[in-house]
Amino acid sequence: MSKTGRDLLDAARGDVPEITAEEVKHTVDSGAEVALIDVREPDEFRGGYLPGAEHVSRGFLELKIEQVVPDRTTPIVAYCAGGVRSLLAGQVLQSMGYQNVKSMAGGYGKWKDLGFPVQVDKQMSAEQLNRYSRHFLLSQIGEKGQAKLLDAKVVLIGAGGLGSPTGLYLTAMGVGNIGIVDLDVVDMSNLQRQIVHTNDRVGTSKVESAAATLTALNPDVNVIAHEERLNRDNALDILKDYDVIVNGADNFPTRYLVNDAAVFLGKPIVDASIFKFEGQATVYHPAVGGPCYRCLYPEPPPPGMVPSCQDAGVLGALCGTMGSIQATETAKLIVGFGEPLIGKLLMYDALKSQFRTLKIRRDPACPVCGDSPSITELIDYEFFCGLTEAPAGAAANGH
Amino acid sequence: MAVTVRIPTPLQEFTQQQDAVEIAGADVKEVLANLDSQFAGIGQRLYDEEGKLRRFVNIYVNQEDIRFLQGEGTAVSDGDEVSIVPAIAGGL
């Protein structure tokens, strides 16, 4: 015997207890554990939702709820626009074994009428909704996470082997503001791995070439050109406006400079380095208790002791592997999903197709981020790395 | 007592391009000394003139940095993995 919509609704009302908007507010304000699940359609959610609510459309409920609420004993309050669909959704949740499910009577409409606070995310255009639709399907990102990416400010140190793939993926993912620091021009020998540049741009500025590619890929992204070499005079000023620093420098002085400046500014570095067929990646973030570059390598190698890629070579696609890891770690830091590579050194051996992870720790005796730091301002990094005979004087600017 | 020593790319010129070698020894110091006698020249890339480990080279036993264990006195046992991890700067 077929049932009417009314029959199904009556049955749901019998199964799923209701809770008033006032009671929900009280529960949330008390800090009691509760999962607020908004079961409306995406465009309704976009118009505003209860602060702290997770969006799981009724159509995706069975498929996504276990990611959002893994524990079947967590109390759930489901709501929709008027309190009808959430009853039907509540019934589904009960049948999946959720033990404490309630439906908010009157739904979002009632909540709003009572003048309770609502949250409205950044409004996205139709094009953005389409462009980032695969991110919206990931419960760890969703529209909230995408909004964070669009608001984020990330700076790339170098538009070279690592900066190219990292910049391309950050752009494709919709990181809204991307700074690029580089003074070089595109050389034919770069194109084997620096995939942000093209053949017809040989001889032109790397920053301009990268900006042209990135802007063509995603018009949402604002590219900020820093056509200069990072040094002790400009580093703090350039880096201070960014949320995350992505390091793809090809030399030790810049790596120590970026590290020290990031420690002083309290900002994370998503770091990678490459050599022949081998890559290393980690996230330095002393502000949250992780180590810095100097905790791992207190002193640089003497000049000539460690050969450079220019001398020893590097596999083009290795840059893509390590750059993609940097882009992934950057997105994790901005959105706040997964476990960032803080305190872990990821090593990739392309010849053996092997990844390994080593633990790295904050060194309490670290001269920059340790308990009693001896370095409290930027120093002469060329001298520190043994590349010049004597430290540049305090007045020696702009060389 | 033999452990596997992981050789990083920049030092593989000393080990006939091998990325891992089996070396005997009871602690890290002994393992690295035996490594140097088997592959001449690698030791001076690990130790400075005063015989101290260079600060841009980290030695791990399994997943841990020996600086946070017992340094070069860290004991090793059969099947352990000793990794040499030098700073590399390549990015461009």
Short mmCIF file of C-alpha atoms in Angstrom, two decimals:
data_model
loop_
_atom_site.label_atom_id
_atom_site.label_comp_id
_atom_site.label_asym_id
_atom_site.label_seq_id
_atom_site.Cartn_x
_atom_site.Cartn_y
_atom_site.Cartn_z
CA MET A 1 0.00 0.00 0.00
CA SER A 2 1.56 3.29 -1.05
CA LYS A 3 2.04 6.06 1.50
CA THR A 4 1.45 9.76 1.04
CA GLY A 5 3.93 12.45 2.00
CA ARG A 6 1.67 13.24 4.92
CA ASP A 7 1.85 9.62 6.14
CA LEU A 8 5.67 9.70 6.06
CA LEU A 9 5.79 13.01 7.87
CA ASP A 10 3.42 11.83 10.58
CA ALA A 11 5.57 8.74 11.08
CA ALA A 12 8.71 10.90 11.33
CA ARG A 13 7.03 13.18 13.86
CA GLY A 14 6.26 10.12 15.94
CA ASP A 15 9.87 8.89 15.81
CA VAL A 16 11.98 12.05 16.10
CA PRO A 17 11.66 14.30 19.16
CA GLU A 18 11.52 18.04 18.50
CA ILE A 19 13.43 20.78 20.27
CA THR A 20 12.59 24.49 20.22
CA ALA A 21 14.94 27.11 18.84
CA GLU A 22 15.21 28.63 22.33
CA GLU A 23 16.30 25.27 23.76
CA VAL A 24 18.87 24.85 21.01
CA LYS A 25 20.26 28.32 21.76
CA HIS A 26 20.44 27.47 25.43
CA THR A 27 22.24 24.18 24.72
CA VAL A 28 24.76 25.84 22.42
CA ASP A 29 25.38 28.71 24.87
CA SER A 30 25.93 26.26 27.73
CA GLY A 31 28.79 24.71 25.78
CA ALA A 32 27.18 21.27 25.90
CA GLU A 33 28.29 18.87 23.20
CA VAL A 34 25.91 18.95 20.25
CA ALA A 35 26.29 18.60 16.51
CA LEU A 36 24.14 21.09 14.64
CA ILE A 37 23.38 19.66 11.23
CA ASP A 38 21.90 21.93 8.56
CA VAL A 39 20.11 19.63 6.10
CA ARG A 40 18.96 22.33 3.68
CA GLU A 41 20.06 22.77 0.08
CA PRO A 42 23.41 24.52 -0.58
CA ASP A 43 21.84 27.81 -1.76
CA GLU A 44 19.74 28.03 1.42
CA PHE A 45 22.81 27.38 3.60
CA ARG A 46 24.68 30.07 1.70
CA GLY A 47 22.07 32.60 2.76
CA GLY A 48 22.98 32.09 6.41
CA TYR A 49 23.14 29.37 9.04
CA LEU A 50 23.40 28.74 12.77
CA PRO A 51 26.93 29.53 14.03
CA GLY A 52 28.88 26.31 14.34
CA ALA A 53 26.48 24.31 12.18
CA GLU A 54 27.76 21.76 9.70
CA HIS A 55 26.10 21.61 6.32
CA VAL A 56 24.98 18.19 5.14
CA SER A 57 22.18 18.46 2.57
CA ARG A 58 19.42 15.92 3.04
CA GLY A 59 20.34 14.49 -0.35
CA PHE A 60 23.88 13.68 0.86
CA LEU A 61 22.93 12.81 4.44
CA GLU A 62 23.53 9.06 4.33
CA LEU A 63 26.76 9.51 2.39
CA LYS A 64 28.40 12.27 4.44
CA ILE A 65 27.09 12.24 7.99
CA GLU A 66 29.59 9.62 9.21
CA GLN A 67 32.49 11.91 8.23
CA VAL A 68 30.93 14.84 10.05
CA VAL A 69 29.66 12.97 13.10
CA PRO A 70 31.66 9.76 13.49
CA ASP A 71 30.37 8.92 16.98
CA ARG A 72 26.84 7.50 17.02
CA THR A 73 26.30 8.71 20.60
CA THR A 74 26.98 12.40 19.82
CA PRO A 75 23.77 14.40 20.36
CA ILE A 76 22.54 15.77 17.04
CA VAL A 77 20.13 18.62 16.34
CA ALA A 78 19.03 18.65 12.72
CA TYR A 79 17.38 21.69 11.24
CA CYS A 80 16.02 22.85 7.91
CA ALA A 81 14.10 25.96 6.86
CA GLY A 82 10.82 25.23 8.64
CA GLY A 83 11.25 22.01 10.61
CA VAL A 84 9.79 19.48 8.18
CA ARG A 85 12.74 18.15 6.22
CA SER A 86 14.76 17.90 9.44
CA LEU A 87 12.17 15.49 10.85
CA LEU A 88 12.57 13.23 7.82
CA ALA A 89 16.35 13.60 8.03
CA GLY A 90 16.19 12.75 11.75
CA GLN A 91 14.45 9.51 10.93
CA VAL A 92 17.25 8.55 8.54
CA LEU A 93 19.87 9.36 11.20
CA GLN A 94 18.02 7.19 13.72
CA SER A 95 17.91 4.32 11.24
CA MET A 96 21.70 4.69 10.85
CA GLY A 97 22.08 4.16 14.58
CA TYR A 98 22.45 7.73 15.86
CA GLN A 99 21.06 7.47 19.35
CA ASN A 100 20.26 11.05 20.27
CA VAL A 101 18.69 12.91 17.35
CA LYS A 102 16.36 15.89 17.61
CA SER A 103 14.74 18.13 15.01
CA MET A 104 14.59 21.86 15.60
CA ALA A 105 10.93 22.97 15.45
CA GLY A 106 10.35 25.91 13.10
CA GLY A 107 13.82 25.51 11.61
CA TYR A 108 16.14 28.30 10.55
CA GLY A 109 13.14 30.62 9.91
CA LYS A 110 12.11 30.49 13.54
CA TRP A 111 15.72 30.90 14.75
CA LYS A 112 16.10 34.03 12.65
CA ASP A 113 12.69 35.42 13.69
CA LEU A 114 13.80 35.18 17.31
CA GLY A 115 16.78 37.38 16.47
CA PHE A 116 19.34 34.72 17.33
CA PRO A 117 22.76 35.08 15.70
CA VAL A 118 23.34 33.69 12.26
CA GLN A 119 26.49 33.31 10.25
CA VAL A 120 26.74 34.22 6.59
CA ASP A 121 29.77 33.06 4.62
CA LYS A 122 31.46 34.96 1.89
CA GLN A 123 29.04 35.05 -1.01
CA MET A 124 30.39 33.23 -4.01
CA SER A 125 29.55 33.91 -7.62
CA ALA A 126 27.94 31.28 -9.84
CA GLU A 127 31.31 30.83 -11.50
CA GLN A 128 33.05 30.28 -8.15
CA LEU A 129 30.40 27.77 -7.10
CA ASN A 130 31.18 25.83 -10.24
CA ARG A 131 34.96 26.33 -10.15
CA TYR A 132 35.36 25.09 -6.57
CA SER A 133 32.57 22.50 -6.64
CA ARG A 134 34.98 19.58 -6.07
CA HIS A 135 36.25 21.26 -2.91
CA PHE A 136 32.68 21.73 -1.67
CA LEU A 137 32.17 17.97 -1.83
CA LEU A 138 35.02 17.48 0.67
CA SER A 139 33.57 17.88 4.15
CA GLN A 140 37.02 19.02 5.39
CA ILE A 141 36.87 22.06 3.07
CA GLY A 142 33.33 22.87 1.95
CA GLU A 143 32.25 26.43 1.30
CA LYS A 144 33.60 27.61 4.65
CA GLY A 145 37.07 26.30 3.90
CA GLN A 146 36.96 27.71 0.39
CA ALA A 147 36.10 31.12 1.81
CA LYS A 148 39.22 30.89 4.00
CA LEU A 149 41.34 30.02 0.96
CA LEU A 150 39.91 32.97 -0.96
CA ASP A 151 40.75 35.32 1.92
CA ALA A 152 44.25 33.90 2.50
CA LYS A 153 47.54 35.63 1.75
CA VAL A 154 50.44 33.36 0.81
CA VAL A 155 53.90 34.42 -0.34
CA LEU A 156 56.15 32.30 -2.53
CA ILE A 157 59.90 32.73 -2.06
CA GLY A 158 61.06 32.05 -5.59
CA ALA A 159 59.11 31.47 -8.80
CA GLY A 160 61.32 28.57 -9.79
CA GLY A 161 61.23 24.79 -9.59
CA LEU A 162 59.18 24.63 -6.38
CA GLY A 163 57.39 27.97 -6.67
CA SER A 164 56.01 27.03 -10.10
CA PRO A 165 53.92 23.98 -9.15
CA THR A 166 53.09 25.38 -5.71
CA GLY A 167 51.90 28.65 -7.25
CA LEU A 168 49.86 26.86 -9.91
CA TYR A 169 48.06 24.65 -7.38
CA LEU A 170 47.51 27.45 -4.88
CA THR A 171 46.02 29.48 -7.72
CA ALA A 172 43.85 26.65 -9.00
CA MET A 173 42.61 26.00 -5.45
CA GLY A 174 41.59 29.64 -5.12
CA VAL A 175 44.10 31.05 -2.63
CA GLY A 176 43.02 34.65 -3.05
CA ASN A 177 46.27 36.57 -2.60
CA ILE A 178 49.59 35.21 -3.78
CA GLY A 179 52.81 37.19 -3.43
CA ILE A 180 55.86 36.18 -5.46
CA VAL A 181 59.40 37.25 -4.53
CA ASP A 182 61.98 36.75 -7.26
CA LEU A 183 64.47 38.90 -9.14
CA ASP A 184 65.51 36.44 -11.84
CA VAL A 185 64.57 36.30 -15.50
CA VAL A 186 63.35 33.17 -17.25
CA ASP A 187 66.17 31.13 -18.76
CA MET A 188 65.76 28.33 -21.30
CA SER A 189 67.36 25.89 -18.82
CA ASN A 190 64.56 26.66 -16.32
CA LEU A 191 61.76 25.32 -18.51
CA GLN A 192 62.59 21.64 -17.88
CA ARG A 193 61.00 22.03 -14.42
CA GLN A 194 59.67 25.58 -13.87
CA ILE A 195 56.22 24.90 -15.29
CA VAL A 196 54.73 28.32 -14.58
CA HIS A 197 56.90 29.82 -17.34
CA THR A 198 56.69 29.31 -21.10
CA ASN A 199 59.03 29.21 -24.05
CA ASP A 200 58.08 32.65 -25.34
CA ARG A 201 58.93 34.25 -21.98
CA VAL A 202 62.63 33.40 -21.96
CA GLY A 203 64.48 36.56 -21.02
CA THR A 204 61.50 38.18 -19.28
CA SER A 205 61.00 38.66 -15.55
CA LYS A 206 60.03 35.51 -13.64
CA VAL A 207 57.62 37.41 -11.42
CA GLU A 208 55.82 38.87 -14.43
CA SER A 209 55.79 35.56 -16.26
CA ALA A 210 54.37 33.75 -13.22
CA ALA A 211 51.78 36.48 -12.67
CA ALA A 212 50.59 36.16 -16.28
CA THR A 213 50.18 32.37 -15.99
CA LEU A 214 48.48 32.45 -12.61
CA THR A 215 46.06 35.23 -13.52
CA ALA A 216 45.12 33.39 -16.71
CA LEU A 217 44.41 30.24 -14.69
CA ASN A 218 42.15 31.84 -12.09
CA PRO A 219 40.92 35.44 -12.17
CA ASP A 220 39.93 35.19 -8.49
CA VAL A 221 43.59 35.37 -7.54
CA ASN A 222 45.31 38.64 -6.82
CA VAL A 223 49.02 38.24 -7.62
CA ILE A 224 51.35 40.60 -5.77
CA ALA A 225 54.69 41.05 -7.50
CA HIS A 226 57.83 41.55 -5.41
CA GLU A 227 60.46 41.87 -8.09
CA GLU A 228 63.39 41.98 -5.74
CA ARG A 229 65.78 39.73 -3.93
CA LEU A 230 64.80 39.05 -0.35
CA ASN A 231 67.39 40.57 2.02
CA ARG A 232 67.74 41.64 5.61
CA ASP A 233 66.48 45.12 4.79
CA ASN A 234 63.23 44.20 3.03
CA ALA A 235 62.38 40.72 4.41
CA LEU A 236 60.28 41.71 7.44
CA ASP A 237 58.44 44.36 5.47
CA ILE A 238 57.56 42.00 2.61
CA LEU A 239 56.65 38.98 4.72
CA LYS A 240 54.65 40.72 7.46
CA ASP A 241 51.43 40.95 5.43
CA TYR A 242 51.19 37.24 4.62
CA ASP A 243 49.59 34.34 6.50
CA VAL A 244 51.85 31.58 5.18
CA ILE A 245 55.37 31.68 3.70
CA VAL A 246 56.15 29.05 1.07
CA ASN A 247 59.89 28.56 0.77
CA GLY A 248 61.43 27.46 -2.50
CA ALA A 249 64.74 29.28 -2.18
CA ASP A 250 67.77 27.75 -3.86
CA ASN A 251 70.44 28.90 -1.44
CA PHE A 252 71.31 28.72 2.25
CA PRO A 253 71.53 32.47 3.04
CA THR A 254 67.93 32.98 1.89
CA ARG A 255 66.73 29.91 3.78
CA TYR A 256 68.23 31.21 7.06
CA LEU A 257 66.93 34.73 6.34
CA VAL A 258 63.40 33.48 5.67
CA ASN A 259 63.53 31.31 8.78
CA ASP A 260 64.64 34.06 11.12
CA ALA A 261 62.18 36.59 9.68
CA ALA A 262 59.32 34.07 9.99
CA VAL A 263 60.22 33.32 13.62
CA PHE A 264 60.27 37.04 14.45
CA LEU A 265 56.90 37.50 12.71
CA GLY A 266 55.36 34.34 14.20
CA LYS A 267 54.44 32.96 10.78
CA PRO A 268 54.63 29.40 9.46
CA ILE A 269 56.99 28.37 6.66
CA VAL A 270 55.96 25.59 4.33
CA ASP A 271 59.38 24.42 3.32
CA ALA A 272 60.76 22.10 0.69
CA SER A 273 64.09 21.47 -0.94
CA ILE A 274 65.18 19.29 -3.81
CA PHE A 275 68.38 17.67 -5.00
CA LYS A 276 68.75 15.37 -7.99
CA PHE A 277 66.10 12.70 -7.26
CA GLU A 278 65.53 13.52 -3.59
CA GLY A 279 63.20 15.93 -1.85
CA GLN A 280 62.59 17.09 1.71
CA ALA A 281 59.49 18.88 2.99
CA THR A 282 58.31 20.14 6.37
CA VAL A 283 56.38 22.94 8.05
CA TYR A 284 58.32 25.19 10.45
CA HIS A 285 55.94 26.81 12.92
CA PRO A 286 57.53 27.69 16.29
CA ALA A 287 54.51 29.88 17.15
CA VAL A 288 52.53 26.67 17.76
CA GLY A 289 55.43 24.80 19.40
CA GLY A 290 57.06 23.29 16.33
CA PRO A 291 60.74 23.53 15.42
CA CYS A 292 62.33 26.10 13.10
CA TYR A 293 64.95 25.59 10.39
CA ARG A 294 67.75 26.37 12.84
CA CYS A 295 66.50 23.72 15.29
CA LEU A 296 67.07 21.21 12.51
CA TYR A 297 70.21 22.72 10.98
CA PRO A 298 71.84 25.14 13.46
CA GLU A 299 74.59 26.05 11.02
CA PRO A 300 74.87 26.09 7.24
CA PRO A 301 77.36 23.93 5.41
CA PRO A 302 80.55 25.70 4.35
CA PRO A 303 80.40 26.89 0.73
CA GLY A 304 81.09 24.09 -1.72
CA MET A 305 80.39 21.32 0.80
CA VAL A 306 76.87 20.70 -0.51
CA PRO A 307 76.53 20.84 -4.29
CA SER A 308 73.63 22.83 -5.75
CA CYS A 309 71.06 21.72 -8.32
CA GLN A 310 72.89 23.93 -10.78
CA ASP A 311 75.96 21.73 -10.34
CA ALA A 312 74.33 18.38 -9.75
CA GLY A 313 71.00 18.52 -11.61
CA VAL A 314 67.43 17.85 -10.59
CA LEU A 315 64.62 15.81 -12.10
CA GLY A 316 61.95 18.13 -13.51
CA ALA A 317 58.96 16.25 -12.16
CA LEU A 318 60.50 16.02 -8.66
CA CYS A 319 59.70 19.73 -8.34
CA GLY A 320 56.06 18.89 -9.03
CA THR A 321 55.97 16.23 -6.31
CA MET A 322 57.49 18.50 -3.67
CA GLY A 323 55.65 21.63 -4.82
CA SER A 324 52.32 19.79 -4.67
CA ILE A 325 53.15 18.73 -1.12
CA GLN A 326 53.84 22.38 -0.28
CA ALA A 327 50.52 23.46 -1.81
CA THR A 328 48.72 20.73 0.14
CA GLU A 329 50.37 21.74 3.44
CA THR A 330 49.56 25.39 2.78
CA ALA A 331 45.89 24.57 2.24
CA LYS A 332 45.89 22.48 5.44
CA LEU A 333 47.27 25.40 7.46
CA ILE A 334 44.79 27.89 5.99
CA VAL A 335 41.66 25.76 6.21
CA GLY A 336 42.67 23.75 9.27
CA PHE A 337 42.16 20.18 8.12
CA GLY A 338 44.33 17.10 8.60
CA GLU A 339 47.67 16.97 10.40
CA PRO A 340 50.20 19.50 9.15
CA LEU A 341 53.85 18.46 8.66
CA ILE A 342 54.89 20.34 11.81
CA GLY A 343 57.69 18.49 13.61
CA LYS A 344 58.02 15.98 10.81
CA LEU A 345 60.48 15.87 7.94
CA LEU A 346 59.03 14.13 4.91
CA MET A 347 61.69 12.67 2.64
CA TYR A 348 60.98 11.47 -0.86
CA ASP A 349 63.33 9.27 -2.84
CA ALA A 350 62.16 9.32 -6.44
CA LEU A 351 64.60 6.58 -7.48
CA LYS A 352 63.19 4.12 -4.93
CA SER A 353 59.64 5.54 -5.07
CA GLN A 354 59.79 5.80 -1.28
CA PHE A 355 58.46 8.28 1.22
CA ARG A 356 59.85 8.36 4.78
CA THR A 357 59.04 10.59 7.73
CA LEU A 358 61.54 11.55 10.45
CA LYS A 359 60.70 13.38 13.66
CA ILE A 360 62.14 16.84 14.14
CA ARG A 361 61.94 18.70 17.42
CA ARG A 362 62.12 22.23 18.70
CA ASP A 363 65.54 22.79 20.24
CA PRO A 364 65.24 24.73 23.53
CA ALA A 365 68.80 25.95 22.87
CA CYS A 366 67.95 27.23 19.38
CA PRO A 367 69.56 30.66 18.88
CA VAL A 368 66.38 32.06 17.25
CA CYS A 369 63.29 30.26 18.58
CA GLY A 370 64.79 28.75 21.75
CA ASP A 371 64.14 29.65 25.35
CA SER A 372 66.84 32.34 25.50
CA PRO A 373 67.52 33.36 21.92
CA SER A 374 70.83 35.00 21.06
CA ILE A 375 69.68 36.21 17.64
CA THR A 376 66.87 38.74 17.94
CA GLU A 377 67.21 40.64 14.70
CA LEU A 378 68.12 39.80 11.13
CA ILE A 379 71.84 39.32 10.51
CA ASP A 380 74.19 39.27 7.51
CA TYR A 381 73.29 35.90 5.99
CA GLU A 382 75.91 35.90 3.24
CA PHE A 383 78.58 36.22 5.93
CA PHE A 384 76.84 33.68 8.16
CA CYS A 385 76.95 31.17 5.30
CA GLY A 386 80.62 31.90 4.64
CA LEU A 387 79.99 33.58 1.29
CA THR A 388 81.61 36.89 2.22
CA GLU A 389 84.82 37.55 4.15
CA ALA A 390 83.45 40.10 6.59
CA PRO A 391 80.00 41.04 7.82
CA ALA A 392 78.43 43.96 6.03
CA GLY A 393 78.39 47.03 8.26
CA ALA A 394 75.16 48.37 9.68
CA ALA A 395 75.20 51.16 7.11
CA ALA A 396 75.75 48.85 4.16
CA ASN A 397 72.33 48.87 2.59
CA GLY A 398 71.25 48.05 -0.89
CA HIS A 399 74.33 46.25 -2.19
CA MET B 1 75.44 -6.36 15.06
CA ALA B 2 74.58 -4.70 11.73
CA VAL B 3 72.42 -1.74 10.92
CA THR B 4 71.29 -0.22 7.65
CA VAL B 5 72.81 3.19 7.05
CA ARG B 6 70.80 5.39 4.71
CA ILE B 7 73.10 7.47 2.52
CA PRO B 8 71.68 10.78 1.25
CA THR B 9 72.08 11.70 -2.41
CA PRO B 10 74.96 14.19 -1.90
CA LEU B 11 77.08 11.50 -0.17
CA GLN B 12 76.37 8.62 -2.53
CA GLU B 13 79.52 9.47 -4.48
CA PHE B 14 81.40 7.81 -1.59
CA THR B 15 79.33 4.63 -1.57
CA GLN B 16 79.42 3.72 -5.25
CA GLN B 17 75.97 5.32 -5.60
CA GLN B 18 74.43 2.98 -3.03
CA ASP B 19 71.63 4.63 -1.06
CA ALA B 20 71.83 2.13 1.81
CA VAL B 21 74.70 0.08 3.20
CA GLU B 22 74.94 -2.53 5.97
CA ILE B 23 77.41 -1.50 8.67
CA ALA B 24 78.40 -3.14 11.96
CA GLY B 25 78.62 -1.30 15.26
CA ALA B 26 77.21 -1.12 18.77
CA ASP B 27 76.50 2.61 18.82
CA VAL B 28 76.27 5.47 16.35
CA LYS B 29 79.91 6.51 16.79
CA GLU B 30 81.12 3.02 15.97
CA VAL B 31 78.77 2.67 13.01
CA LEU B 32 79.97 5.95 11.49
CA ALA B 33 83.63 5.04 12.12
CA ASN B 34 83.13 1.71 10.39
CA LEU B 35 81.28 3.49 7.58
CA ASP B 36 84.30 5.73 7.04
CA SER B 37 86.77 2.85 7.03
CA GLN B 38 84.64 1.04 4.47
CA PHE B 39 83.98 4.13 2.32
CA ALA B 40 86.99 6.41 2.62
CA GLY B 41 86.27 10.13 2.57
CA ILE B 42 82.71 10.05 3.81
CA GLY B 43 83.82 10.70 7.39
CA GLN B 44 85.23 14.15 6.68
CA ARG B 45 81.86 15.15 5.26
CA LEU B 46 80.22 14.13 8.54
CA TYR B 47 82.84 15.36 11.04
CA ASP B 48 84.70 18.66 11.23
CA GLU B 49 88.44 19.09 11.89
CA GLU B 50 87.88 18.79 15.64
CA GLY B 51 86.10 15.50 15.22
CA LYS B 52 82.67 16.88 15.98
CA LEU B 53 79.62 16.05 13.92
CA ARG B 54 78.94 18.89 11.49
CA ARG B 55 75.93 21.00 12.43
CA PHE B 56 74.31 20.78 9.01
CA VAL B 57 74.23 17.00 9.15
CA ASN B 58 71.69 15.23 11.32
CA ILE B 59 71.92 11.58 12.26
CA TYR B 60 68.78 9.63 12.99
CA VAL B 61 68.32 6.24 14.56
CA ASN B 62 65.08 5.02 13.09
CA GLN B 63 62.80 8.08 13.32
CA GLU B 64 64.65 9.95 16.08
CA ASP B 65 67.38 12.56 15.89
CA ILE B 66 70.36 11.36 17.99
CA ARG B 67 70.65 14.88 19.46
CA PHE B 68 67.48 14.00 21.36
CA LEU B 69 68.69 10.50 22.23
CA GLN B 70 72.23 9.89 23.57
CA GLY B 71 74.06 11.59 20.73
CA GLU B 72 76.80 9.51 19.17
CA GLY B 73 76.60 7.20 22.18
CA THR B 74 73.10 6.12 21.13
CA ALA B 75 73.13 2.32 21.07
CA VAL B 76 71.93 0.54 17.98
CA SER B 77 70.77 -3.01 17.53
CA ASP B 78 70.37 -5.40 14.64
CA GLY B 79 67.96 -4.15 12.03
CA ASP B 80 67.97 -0.51 13.17
CA GLU B 81 68.12 2.12 10.50
CA VAL B 82 70.65 4.95 10.80
CA SER B 83 69.87 7.88 8.48
CA ILE B 84 72.23 10.67 7.50
CA VAL B 85 70.16 13.76 6.71
CA PRO B 86 72.12 16.79 5.48
CA ALA B 87 70.69 20.22 4.76
CA ILE B 88 69.92 20.70 1.08
CA ALA B 89 68.98 24.06 -0.32
CA GLY B 90 67.75 23.42 -3.84
CA GLY B 91 64.50 25.06 -4.82
CA LEU B 92 64.99 26.64 -8.17
#
